[in-house]
Amino acid sequence: MLDDLDLFVAIVDAGSLSAAAGRLRMPAPTLTRRLQALEARLGCKLLSRSARRLAPTNEGWQYYERCKPLLAALRQETASLDGTLNRVEGVVRLLAPLSMANDMLVPVWASLLREHPRLRLELKLSNSLDDLYSGMADLALRVGEQSDASLRQRRLGEVRTILTASPAYLAAHGAPERPADLAAHRLLLAEPFERWKLRRRDSGEEAAWPAEPGLLANDMLLTRRLAESGAGIAVSPLSICHRQLADGRLVRVLEEWEIATRPVYAVWPERRALPARVRAVLDALLEFSEDLPQLRG
């Protein structure tokens, strides 16, 4: 009905049906048919037509005077909203695991802030999805398979998890040669790796953790840092210990054994279209992760 009211206003402004049809690039019979349908819905005649002139009726003037400013304001707001949705500016609220957001993904945040000065990131480093469901967050990064049909998702890659220790710790306590040897060492575990299985790459043989951990935390960065200090053997995703492996602060333990890889996804509510600012963040994450060794299985 709004479109037909817009047509009615255009007819009055043009002064005739033929002139309005020319401005709107619409066949005159189509314009006449839609005007008649509008009059039928409203239950009154809007235009008085004769061989010489076309003029609004009393009711037509009332609709014209009330609708024209409202339609103009609606067009202005729509144009403004379209501009906002297509500009990379405003707030993007993102949920992400602490260890990943605070280490591997730091270059992504820096790049987004550098390239989009009108963008504001609000990062909540948490594994909870409550804010996403309630509409308080735009996007979330999650590790593991995502089975919720109410969420859309894009796969960023997968995380490998390995055993690491400092050279000093291994020099003092010896390097384990098989999973059962871990029982004689202090294990540094972080959720969700308090109960997991090791798998041998060449044979597929599996082994459970042989002992309770010497330390259990809810932050993987803490267990990695403790391993660097020589406190024990840590279970660490490659995404947060690759630099320490490269510069020798950590070395792999039981290199032929590892924990099953886990996928990493960006997820957002199915019901929500992504404005440009959120799409920019998602695209930056996808581009960054495309060739990242730490996210390749």
Backbone as numpy.savetxt, mean C-alpha at the origin, in Angstrom:
# Nx Ny Nz CAx CAy CAz Cx Cy Cz
-29.93 12.29 -12.76 -30.76 13.50 -12.76 -29.90 14.76 -12.76
-28.75 14.72 -12.09 -27.86 15.88 -12.08 -27.43 16.26 -13.49
-27.13 15.23 -14.31 -26.72 15.51 -15.69 -27.84 16.19 -16.46
-29.09 15.77 -16.23 -30.22 16.38 -16.95 -30.48 17.80 -16.47
-30.31 18.05 -15.17 -30.42 19.42 -14.67 -29.34 20.30 -15.28
-28.14 19.75 -15.47 -27.06 20.49 -16.11 -27.43 20.83 -17.55
-28.09 19.89 -18.23 -28.54 20.14 -19.60 -29.60 21.26 -19.63
-30.51 21.22 -18.66 -31.54 22.26 -18.59 -30.91 23.63 -18.41
-29.95 23.76 -17.52 -29.27 25.04 -17.30 -28.57 25.47 -18.59
-27.94 24.53 -19.30 -27.25 24.86 -20.55 -28.23 25.36 -21.60
-29.43 24.81 -21.65 -30.45 25.25 -22.62 -30.86 26.69 -22.33
-31.12 26.98 -21.04 -31.51 28.34 -20.68 -30.39 29.32 -21.00
-29.15 28.96 -20.69 -28.02 29.85 -20.97 -27.84 30.08 -22.47
-28.09 29.03 -23.28 -27.91 29.15 -24.73 -29.05 29.89 -25.39
-30.23 29.87 -24.79 -31.38 30.58 -25.35 -32.24 29.77 -26.28
-31.76 28.61 -26.71 -32.57 27.76 -27.59 -32.04 26.33 -27.52
-32.90 25.40 -27.92 -32.49 24.00 -27.92 -31.38 23.75 -28.94
-31.51 24.36 -30.13 -30.51 24.12 -31.17 -29.15 24.68 -30.78
-29.13 25.85 -30.16 -27.86 26.43 -29.74 -27.23 25.59 -28.63
-28.06 25.12 -27.69 -27.54 24.26 -26.61 -27.02 22.96 -27.17
-27.74 22.38 -28.15 -27.29 21.12 -28.75 -25.93 21.31 -29.42
-25.74 22.48 -30.08 -24.46 22.74 -30.72 -23.33 22.87 -29.72
-23.58 23.59 -28.61 -22.55 23.75 -27.58 -22.18 22.41 -26.92
-23.21 21.59 -26.69 -22.98 20.32 -26.00 -22.59 19.19 -26.94
-22.62 19.50 -28.26 -22.32 18.47 -29.27 -23.21 17.24 -29.08
-24.51 17.55 -28.99 -25.51 16.50 -28.77 -26.63 16.71 -29.77
-27.17 15.66 -30.38 -28.29 15.82 -31.31 -29.48 16.50 -30.63
-30.11 17.44 -31.32 -31.24 18.17 -30.74 -32.37 17.24 -30.29
-32.70 16.17 -31.03 -33.76 15.27 -30.55 -33.41 14.59 -29.22
-32.12 14.25 -29.04 -31.69 13.64 -27.78 -31.85 14.64 -26.64
-31.48 15.90 -26.89 -31.60 16.93 -25.88 -33.07 17.14 -25.51
-33.93 17.16 -26.51 -35.37 17.33 -26.26 -35.92 16.17 -25.45
-35.51 14.96 -25.80 -36.00 13.78 -25.08 -35.57 13.79 -23.62
-34.35 14.18 -23.36 -33.87 14.22 -21.97 -34.55 15.34 -21.18
-34.82 16.47 -21.83 -35.54 17.55 -21.16 -36.95 17.10 -20.79
-37.62 16.42 -21.71 -38.98 15.94 -21.42 -38.97 14.92 -20.29
-37.95 14.06 -20.26 -37.86 13.07 -19.18 -37.64 13.76 -17.84
-36.83 14.84 -17.82 -36.60 15.59 -16.59 -37.90 16.23 -16.11
-38.64 16.84 -17.03 -39.91 17.46 -16.66 -40.88 16.43 -16.11
-40.86 15.22 -16.68 -41.75 14.16 -16.19 -41.37 13.75 -14.78
-40.06 13.64 -14.50 -39.62 13.26 -13.16 -39.95 14.33 -12.13
-39.81 15.60 -12.53 -40.08 16.70 -11.60 -41.58 17.00 -11.46
-42.35 16.56 -12.45 -43.81 16.79 -12.39 -44.22 18.20 -12.72
-43.39 18.91 -13.48 -43.75 20.27 -13.88 -43.06 20.61 -15.20
-43.58 21.62 -15.87 -42.99 22.07 -17.12 -41.92 23.11 -16.83
-40.75 22.92 -17.39 -39.63 23.83 -17.12 -39.46 24.90 -18.18
-39.80 24.60 -19.42 -39.62 25.54 -20.52 -40.93 25.70 -21.28
-41.19 26.93 -21.64 -42.34 27.24 -22.50 -41.79 27.44 -23.90
-42.24 26.61 -24.83 -41.70 26.65 -26.19 -42.78 27.11 -27.15
-42.41 28.01 -28.08 -43.31 28.44 -29.16 -42.48 28.52 -30.43
-43.12 28.90 -31.52 -42.40 28.96 -32.80 -41.32 30.02 -32.77
-41.51 31.07 -31.96 -40.56 32.18 -31.96 -39.58 32.19 -30.79
-39.99 31.64 -29.68 -39.14 31.82 -28.50 -39.22 30.61 -27.56
-38.19 30.52 -26.69 -38.12 29.50 -25.65 -37.79 30.24 -24.36
-38.60 30.02 -23.34 -38.36 30.72 -22.08 -38.73 29.82 -20.92
-38.03 29.95 -19.82 -38.38 29.15 -18.64 -39.76 29.53 -18.10
-40.47 28.56 -17.61 -41.70 28.81 -16.87 -41.33 29.34 -15.48
-42.35 29.69 -14.70 -42.06 30.13 -13.33 -41.28 29.07 -12.56
-41.74 27.80 -12.69 -41.02 26.70 -12.02 -39.62 26.54 -12.60
-39.53 26.72 -13.95 -38.24 26.61 -14.60 -37.24 27.63 -14.10
-37.71 28.88 -13.89 -36.81 29.91 -13.34 -36.34 29.55 -11.93
-37.25 29.02 -11.15 -36.86 28.63 -9.78 -35.78 27.56 -9.80
-35.99 26.52 -10.65 -34.96 25.46 -10.74 -33.66 26.02 -11.28
-33.75 26.90 -12.28 -32.54 27.46 -12.89 -31.75 28.26 -11.86
-32.42 29.15 -11.13 -31.72 30.02 -10.19 -31.13 29.26 -9.01
-31.77 28.15 -8.64 -31.24 27.37 -7.53 -30.17 26.38 -7.99
-30.39 25.79 -9.15 -29.48 24.72 -9.59 -28.19 25.23 -10.20
-28.23 26.37 -10.89 -27.02 26.81 -11.59 -25.84 27.01 -10.65
-26.00 27.76 -9.53 -24.83 27.91 -8.63 -24.42 26.60 -7.98
-25.39 25.72 -7.68 -25.05 24.44 -7.08 -24.26 23.57 -8.05
-24.68 23.55 -9.31 -23.97 22.74 -10.32 -22.57 23.30 -10.58
-22.45 24.62 -10.58 -21.13 25.23 -10.78 -20.20 24.88 -9.62
-20.74 24.93 -8.39 -19.93 24.58 -7.23 -19.54 23.10 -7.26
-20.47 22.24 -7.70 -20.17 20.81 -7.79 -19.07 20.54 -8.81
-19.14 21.23 -9.96 -18.08 21.06 -10.97 -16.73 21.51 -10.43
-16.73 22.61 -9.70 -15.48 23.13 -9.14 -14.90 22.16 -8.12
-15.76 21.61 -7.24 -15.29 20.66 -6.25 -14.79 19.38 -6.90
-15.48 18.93 -7.95 -15.06 17.72 -8.66 -13.70 17.92 -9.31
-13.51 19.10 -9.94 -12.22 19.39 -10.56 -11.12 19.44 -9.50
-11.44 20.06 -8.36 -10.45 20.14 -7.28 -10.10 18.77 -6.74
-11.14 17.91 -6.57 -10.91 16.56 -6.07 -10.10 15.74 -7.06
-10.41 15.87 -8.35 -9.64 15.15 -9.37 -8.18 15.57 -9.32
-7.95 16.88 -9.14 -6.57 17.35 -9.07 -5.84 16.80 -7.86
-6.55 16.76 -6.72 -5.94 16.25 -5.50 -5.62 14.77 -5.63
-6.56 14.00 -6.18 -6.36 12.56 -6.30 -5.22 12.22 -7.25
-4.92 13.14 -8.18 -3.90 12.86 -9.19 -2.58 13.56 -8.90
-2.49 14.20 -7.73 -1.22 14.83 -7.33 -0.59 14.02 -6.20
0.72 13.92 -6.24 1.43 13.21 -5.18 1.70 14.20 -4.06
0.69 14.38 -3.23 0.81 15.28 -2.09 -0.16 14.83 -1.01
0.10 15.26 0.21 -0.74 14.86 1.32 -0.12 13.72 2.11
-0.93 13.15 3.00 -0.44 12.15 3.94 -0.69 10.74 3.42
0.33 9.89 3.53 0.19 8.45 3.30 0.55 7.74 4.60
-0.40 7.00 5.13 -0.18 6.25 6.37 0.11 4.80 6.01
1.26 4.32 6.45 1.72 2.99 6.05 2.12 2.17 7.26
1.69 0.91 7.29 2.07 -0.03 8.33 3.18 -0.92 7.79
4.21 -1.17 8.59 5.31 -2.01 8.13 5.99 -2.66 9.31
6.56 -3.87 9.11 7.33 -4.50 10.20 8.51 -3.63 10.59
8.75 -3.55 11.88 9.83 -2.71 12.40 11.17 -3.02 11.76
11.55 -4.28 11.74 12.89 -4.64 11.27 13.08 -4.29 9.80
12.06 -4.49 8.98 12.17 -4.22 7.55 12.16 -2.72 7.27
11.22 -1.99 7.89 11.09 -0.56 7.64 12.28 0.23 8.16
12.90 -0.26 9.23 13.97 0.47 9.89 15.35 0.12 9.36
15.39 -0.73 8.32 16.69 -1.16 7.80 16.66 -1.19 6.28
16.15 -2.28 5.72 16.21 -2.49 4.28 15.48 -1.41 3.49
14.36 -0.91 4.00 13.52 0.02 3.23 13.84 1.49 3.47
14.85 1.79 4.25 15.22 3.19 4.50 15.46 3.94 3.19
16.14 3.37 2.18 16.32 4.10 0.92 15.01 4.45 0.23
13.97 3.64 0.39 12.67 3.94 -0.22 12.07 5.19 0.41
12.08 5.25 1.74 11.51 6.42 2.41 12.29 7.68 2.02
13.61 7.58 1.99 14.44 8.75 1.65 14.15 9.21 0.22
14.01 8.26 -0.70 13.74 8.60 -2.11 12.38 9.27 -2.26
11.36 8.75 -1.59 10.02 9.33 -1.69 10.01 10.76 -1.16
10.65 11.00 -0.03 10.66 12.33 0.55 11.47 13.31 -0.31
12.48 12.80 -0.96 13.30 13.65 -1.82 12.56 14.00 -3.12
11.90 13.03 -3.72 11.27 13.23 -5.02 9.88 13.85 -4.94
9.24 13.76 -3.79 7.88 14.30 -3.66 7.81 15.19 -2.42
8.23 16.44 -2.55 8.33 17.32 -1.37 6.99 17.62 -0.71
5.88 17.42 -1.42 4.56 17.69 -0.83 3.93 16.43 -0.23
4.68 15.34 -0.25 4.21 14.09 0.34 4.64 14.01 1.80
3.74 13.51 2.66 4.08 13.31 4.06 3.82 11.86 4.43
4.85 11.19 4.89 4.74 9.79 5.28 4.50 9.67 6.77
3.54 8.83 7.13 3.33 8.47 8.53 3.49 6.96 8.63
4.63 6.53 9.17 4.96 5.11 9.25 4.65 4.59 10.64
3.84 3.57 10.70 3.57 2.89 11.96 4.22 1.52 11.88
5.27 1.33 12.65 6.05 0.11 12.56 5.42 -0.94 13.46
4.54 -1.72 12.84 3.73 -2.69 13.59 3.29 -3.79 12.65
3.03 -4.97 13.19 2.51 -6.08 12.40 1.00 -6.17 12.44
0.35 -5.25 13.16 -1.11 -5.28 13.26 -1.74 -4.75 11.99
-2.90 -5.30 11.63 -3.65 -4.81 10.48 -4.88 -4.01 10.90
-5.06 -3.77 12.19 -6.27 -3.12 12.67 -6.47 -1.76 12.00
-5.42 -0.96 11.89 -5.55 0.37 11.30 -5.93 0.30 9.83
-5.50 -0.75 9.14 -5.85 -0.90 7.73 -7.34 -1.19 7.58
-7.85 -2.07 8.41 -9.28 -2.42 8.35 -10.15 -1.23 8.75
-9.69 -0.43 9.69 -10.50 0.69 10.18 -10.40 1.92 9.31
-9.52 1.90 8.31 -9.35 3.05 7.44 -8.34 4.05 7.94
-7.63 3.75 9.02 -6.64 4.67 9.57 -5.28 4.55 8.88
-5.13 3.59 7.98 -3.89 3.42 7.21 -4.24 3.17 5.75
-3.33 3.56 4.86 -3.58 3.42 3.42 -2.98 2.15 2.84
-1.89 1.69 3.43 -1.11 0.61 2.84 -0.38 -0.12 3.96
-0.14 -1.41 3.76 0.61 -2.17 4.77 1.56 -3.13 4.07
2.70 -3.36 4.69 3.64 -4.38 4.24 3.53 -5.56 5.19
3.37 -6.76 4.64 3.20 -7.94 5.46 4.04 -9.10 4.94
4.58 -9.87 5.87 5.39 -11.04 5.54 4.55 -12.28 5.78
4.56 -13.20 4.80 3.75 -14.41 4.90 2.58 -14.35 3.94
1.99 -15.50 3.66 0.85 -15.55 2.75 -0.32 -14.76 3.32
-1.02 -14.02 2.44 -2.15 -13.19 2.84 -3.43 -13.78 2.26
-4.28 -14.28 3.12 -5.47 -15.00 2.66 -6.76 -14.19 2.78
-6.68 -12.96 3.26 -7.88 -12.15 3.46 -8.37 -11.60 2.12
-9.56 -12.04 1.69 -10.09 -11.64 0.39 -10.50 -10.16 0.37
-10.60 -9.53 1.54 -10.98 -8.11 1.57 -9.79 -7.20 1.29
-8.60 -7.77 1.13 -7.39 -6.99 0.87 -6.86 -7.27 -0.53
-6.48 -6.23 -1.22 -5.75 -6.39 -2.47 -4.27 -6.49 -2.13
-3.48 -7.10 -3.00 -2.08 -7.32 -2.67 -1.20 -7.31 -3.90
0.05 -6.91 -3.68 1.11 -7.01 -4.70 2.32 -7.64 -4.02
2.87 -8.64 -4.65 4.02 -9.34 -4.08 5.29 -8.53 -4.35
6.06 -8.29 -3.30 7.32 -7.57 -3.42 8.51 -8.51 -3.56
8.39 -9.72 -3.09 9.49 -10.68 -3.13 9.33 -11.68 -2.01
10.43 -12.26 -1.59 10.40 -13.20 -0.48 11.67 -13.08 0.36
11.50 -13.39 1.62 12.59 -13.22 2.58 13.19 -14.57 2.94
14.52 -14.67 2.85 15.24 -15.85 3.33 15.69 -15.59 4.76
15.62 -16.61 5.58 16.03 -16.50 6.98 17.16 -17.48 7.27
18.21 -17.00 7.91 19.42 -17.80 8.10 19.89 -17.70 9.55
20.89 -18.52 9.88 21.54 -18.47 11.19 22.85 -17.70 11.06
23.07 -16.77 11.99 24.29 -15.95 11.92 24.92 -15.82 13.31
26.21 -15.58 13.29 26.95 -15.31 14.54 28.18 -14.48 14.19
28.77 -13.88 15.20 29.99 -13.10 14.97 31.18 -14.04 14.88
32.23 -13.66 14.16 33.45 -14.47 14.13 34.03 -14.69 15.53
33.91 -13.67 16.39 34.46 -13.81 17.75 33.70 -14.88 18.54
32.38 -14.91 18.39 31.59 -15.92 19.11 31.98 -17.32 18.64
32.09 -17.52 17.34 32.42 -18.85 16.80 33.85 -19.25 17.19
34.74 -18.28 17.25 36.11 -18.60 17.67 36.14 -19.07 19.12
35.26 -18.48 19.95 35.25 -18.83 21.37 34.46 -20.10 21.66
33.39 -20.37 20.87 32.49 -21.48 21.20 32.46 -22.58 20.14
33.12 -22.37 19.03 33.11 -23.37 17.97 31.87 -23.21 17.09
32.00 -23.66 15.85 30.90 -23.56 14.90 30.12 -24.87 14.88
28.79 -24.84 15.02 28.01 -26.07 14.95 28.10 -26.68 13.55
28.14 -28.02 13.49 28.22 -28.69 12.20 26.89 -29.29 11.77
25.97 -29.46 12.71 24.64 -30.00 12.40 23.64 -29.34 13.34
22.33 -29.35 12.99 21.34 -28.68 13.84 21.38 -29.12 15.30
21.61 -30.40 15.55 21.63 -30.87 16.94 22.70 -30.17 17.76
23.78 -29.69 17.11 24.85 -28.99 17.84 24.41 -27.65 18.41
23.29 -27.12 17.90 22.81 -25.83 18.39 22.40 -25.89 19.86
22.11 -27.10 20.35 21.72 -27.26 21.76 22.81 -26.80 22.71
24.05 -26.81 22.24 25.16 -26.40 23.09 25.47 -24.91 22.98
24.65 -24.17 22.22 24.90 -22.74 22.00 23.74 -21.90 22.53
24.02 -20.62 22.71 22.96 -19.69 23.10 22.27 -19.19 21.84
20.98 -19.51 21.71 20.20 -19.09 20.55 19.50 -17.77 20.84
19.57 -16.88 19.88 18.93 -15.56 19.99 17.78 -15.53 18.98
16.55 -15.65 19.48 15.40 -15.77 18.60 14.48 -14.57 18.75
13.81 -14.22 17.64 12.81 -13.16 17.65 11.52 -13.71 17.04
10.40 -13.22 17.52 9.12 -13.63 16.94 9.14 -13.36 15.44
8.61 -14.25 14.60 7.85 -15.46 14.95 8.69 -16.73 14.90
9.99 -16.62 15.14 10.88 -17.77 14.96 11.17 -18.52 16.26
10.31 -18.38 17.25 10.55 -19.12 18.48 10.33 -20.62 18.29
9.53 -21.00 17.31 9.32 -22.41 16.96 9.35 -22.54 15.45
10.39 -23.15 14.94 10.52 -23.23 13.48 11.31 -24.49 13.13
11.39 -24.78 11.84 12.17 -25.92 11.39 13.28 -25.47 10.46
14.41 -26.14 10.57 15.49 -25.95 9.62 15.35 -26.97 8.51
15.72 -26.57 7.31 15.62 -27.49 6.17 16.93 -27.47 5.41
17.43 -28.67 5.11 18.69 -28.79 4.36 18.38 -28.61 2.87
19.10 -27.70 2.22 18.77 -27.36 0.85 18.95 -28.52 -0.12
20.01 -29.29 0.04 20.30 -30.32 -0.97 19.41 -31.56 -0.85
19.00 -31.91 0.37 18.25 -33.15 0.56 16.80 -32.94 0.98
16.47 -31.75 1.47 15.12 -31.51 1.98 14.91 -32.02 3.39
15.95 -32.56 4.02 15.84 -33.05 5.40 15.47 -31.89 6.32
14.60 -32.16 7.30 14.17 -31.13 8.23 14.60 -31.46 9.65
14.86 -30.41 10.42 15.25 -30.57 11.82 14.60 -29.45 12.63
14.03 -29.80 13.79 13.41 -28.81 14.66 14.47 -28.16 15.53
14.13 -27.02 16.15 15.05 -26.39 17.08 15.39 -27.37 18.19
16.69 -27.53 18.50 17.08 -28.53 19.49 17.02 -28.03 20.94
16.80 -26.73 21.16 16.86 -26.20 22.53 16.04 -24.94 22.63
15.69 -24.55 23.89 15.02 -23.29 24.13 16.00 -22.14 23.90
15.52 -21.00 23.48 16.45 -19.89 23.21 17.02 -19.30 24.49
18.21 -18.77 24.37 18.78 -18.02 25.49 18.14 -16.66 25.60
17.59 -16.16 24.47 16.90 -14.88 24.47 15.79 -14.94 23.44
14.61 -14.46 23.79 13.48 -14.36 22.87 12.98 -12.92 22.90
12.89 -12.29 21.74 12.49 -10.88 21.66 11.41 -10.72 20.60
10.81 -9.54 20.56 9.85 -9.25 19.49 10.43 -8.27 18.48
11.74 -8.16 18.45 12.42 -7.25 17.53 13.64 -7.96 16.94
13.63 -8.22 15.64 14.72 -8.94 14.99 16.00 -8.13 14.94
15.87 -6.81 14.92 17.09 -5.99 14.91 17.87 -6.17 16.21
17.16 -6.38 17.31 17.84 -6.59 18.59 18.64 -7.88 18.57
18.05 -8.96 18.09 18.79 -10.23 18.08 19.97 -10.16 17.12
19.82 -9.46 16.02 20.97 -9.29 15.10 22.09 -8.52 15.76
21.74 -7.45 16.46 22.78 -6.65 17.12 23.47 -7.43 18.24
22.69 -8.24 18.95 23.30 -9.08 19.98 24.25 -10.10 19.36
23.87 -10.65 18.20 24.77 -11.58 17.52 26.06 -10.87 17.12
25.95 -9.64 16.64 27.14 -8.87 16.28 28.06 -8.67 17.47
27.46 -8.53 18.65 28.27 -8.29 19.85 28.89 -9.56 20.40
28.54 -10.72 19.80 29.12 -11.98 20.26 28.31 -12.69 21.32
27.01 -12.33 21.45 26.19 -12.90 22.52 25.63 -14.28 22.19
25.65 -14.68 20.92 25.10 -15.99 20.57 24.85 -16.12 19.09
24.05 -17.11 18.73 23.69 -17.38 17.33 22.26 -16.88 17.11
22.10 -16.00 16.14 20.80 -15.39 15.89 20.14 -15.96 14.65
18.82 -16.00 14.68 18.01 -16.30 13.50 17.63 -14.97 12.88
18.10 -14.70 11.66 17.92 -13.37 11.06 17.46 -13.46 9.61
16.45 -12.70 9.24 16.14 -12.56 7.82 17.32 -11.93 7.08
17.59 -12.41 5.88 18.69 -11.86 5.10 18.50 -10.37 4.85
17.23 -9.93 4.84 16.95 -8.52 4.55 17.52 -7.57 5.59
17.82 -8.07 6.81 18.34 -7.15 7.84 19.76 -7.47 8.27
20.37 -8.50 7.67 21.75 -8.81 8.07 22.71 -8.89 6.89
22.25 -8.52 5.69 23.10 -8.65 4.50 24.33 -7.76 4.58
24.20 -6.55 5.13 25.37 -5.66 5.24 26.40 -6.22 6.21
25.92 -6.76 7.31 26.83 -7.31 8.32 27.54 -8.56 7.77
26.87 -9.34 6.93 27.51 -10.49 6.29 28.57 -10.02 5.29
28.24 -8.97 4.56 29.16 -8.48 3.53 30.44 -7.91 4.12
30.33 -7.22 5.27 31.54 -6.60 5.84 32.20 -7.47 6.91
31.67 -8.68 7.15 32.34 -9.61 8.05 31.97 -9.50 9.51
31.06 -8.60 9.86 30.64 -8.51 11.27 29.86 -9.76 11.69
29.20 -10.39 10.72 28.50 -11.66 10.95 28.91 -12.66 9.89
28.83 -13.92 10.23 29.05 -14.99 9.26 27.89 -15.98 9.39
27.65 -16.72 8.32 26.57 -17.70 8.36 26.98 -18.92 9.16
26.01 -19.48 9.84 26.18 -20.72 10.60 25.29 -21.77 9.95
25.81 -23.02 9.86 25.05 -24.10 9.20 24.53 -23.62 7.84
25.46 -23.22 6.99 25.11 -22.55 5.74 24.22 -23.40 4.83
24.35 -24.73 4.93 23.54 -25.59 4.07 22.12 -25.78 4.60
21.83 -25.20 5.79 20.51 -25.29 6.40 19.88 -23.89 6.44
18.57 -23.84 6.22 17.89 -22.56 6.32 16.42 -22.77 6.63
15.77 -21.69 6.99 14.33 -21.69 7.25 13.61 -21.40 5.94
12.42 -21.97 5.76 11.66 -21.76 4.53 11.45 -20.27 4.27
11.58 -19.89 3.00 11.38 -18.49 2.64 9.92 -18.09 2.87
9.71 -16.80 3.09 8.36 -16.28 3.30 8.12 -15.10 2.36
6.96 -15.04 1.70 6.69 -13.94 0.76 6.43 -12.64 1.49
6.70 -11.54 0.79 6.45 -10.19 1.30 5.44 -9.52 0.37
4.38 -8.96 0.95 3.32 -8.33 0.17 3.07 -6.90 0.63
2.67 -6.07 -0.32 2.01 -4.80 -0.01 0.52 -5.06 -0.12
-0.25 -4.67 0.88 -1.69 -4.93 0.89 -2.45 -3.64 1.21
-3.67 -3.57 0.69 -4.55 -2.42 0.98 -5.99 -2.88 0.82
-6.95 -2.15 1.38 -8.34 -2.59 1.35 -8.89 -2.69 -0.07
-9.61 -3.76 -0.35 -10.21 -3.99 -1.67 -11.16 -2.86 -2.05
-11.84 -2.31 -1.07 -12.88 -1.31 -1.35 -12.31 0.05 -1.73
-11.02 0.24 -1.57 -10.46 1.59 -1.70 -9.62 1.74 -2.98
-9.98 2.74 -3.81 -9.14 3.07 -4.94 -7.91 3.82 -4.43
-6.78 3.61 -5.09 -5.54 4.23 -4.62 -5.37 5.62 -5.24
-5.35 6.67 -4.42 -5.02 8.00 -4.96 -3.55 8.03 -5.36
-3.19 9.09 -6.07 -1.84 9.17 -6.63 -0.76 9.10 -5.57
-1.00 9.69 -4.41 0.04 9.70 -3.38 0.32 8.29 -2.86
-0.73 7.47 -2.72 -0.54 6.10 -2.26 0.05 5.25 -3.38
-0.40 5.48 -4.61 0.16 4.75 -5.76 1.65 5.04 -5.89
2.08 6.27 -5.61 3.50 6.61 -5.70 4.31 5.81 -4.70
3.79 5.63 -3.49 4.50 4.84 -2.48 4.56 3.37 -2.90
3.44 2.84 -3.37 3.41 1.44 -3.81 4.37 1.23 -4.98
4.36 2.13 -5.95 5.26 1.99 -7.11 6.73 2.05 -6.68
7.04 2.92 -5.72 8.42 3.02 -5.23 8.85 1.72 -4.56
7.96 1.11 -3.79 8.27 -0.16 -3.13 8.47 -1.28 -4.16
7.61 -1.30 -5.17 7.73 -2.34 -6.20 9.02 -2.18 -6.99
9.34 -0.95 -7.36 10.57 -0.70 -8.14 11.81 -1.04 -7.32
11.81 -0.65 -6.05 12.97 -0.89 -5.20 13.20 -2.39 -4.99
12.12 -3.13 -4.82 12.24 -4.55 -4.49 12.48 -5.44 -5.71
12.28 -4.88 -6.92 12.34 -5.70 -8.12 13.64 -6.47 -8.27
14.76 -5.79 -8.05 16.07 -6.43 -8.23 16.87 -6.50 -6.94
16.18 -6.44 -5.81 16.87 -6.45 -4.53 17.25 -7.87 -4.14
18.54 -8.17 -4.00 18.95 -9.53 -3.68 18.33 -10.06 -2.38
18.13 -9.18 -1.42 17.60 -9.62 -0.12 16.16 -10.10 -0.20
15.47 -9.77 -1.31 14.08 -10.22 -1.48 13.95 -11.28 -2.57
15.06 -11.88 -2.92 15.02 -12.99 -3.88 15.26 -14.28 -3.12
14.46 -15.27 -3.39 14.56 -16.53 -2.65 15.81 -17.34 -3.00
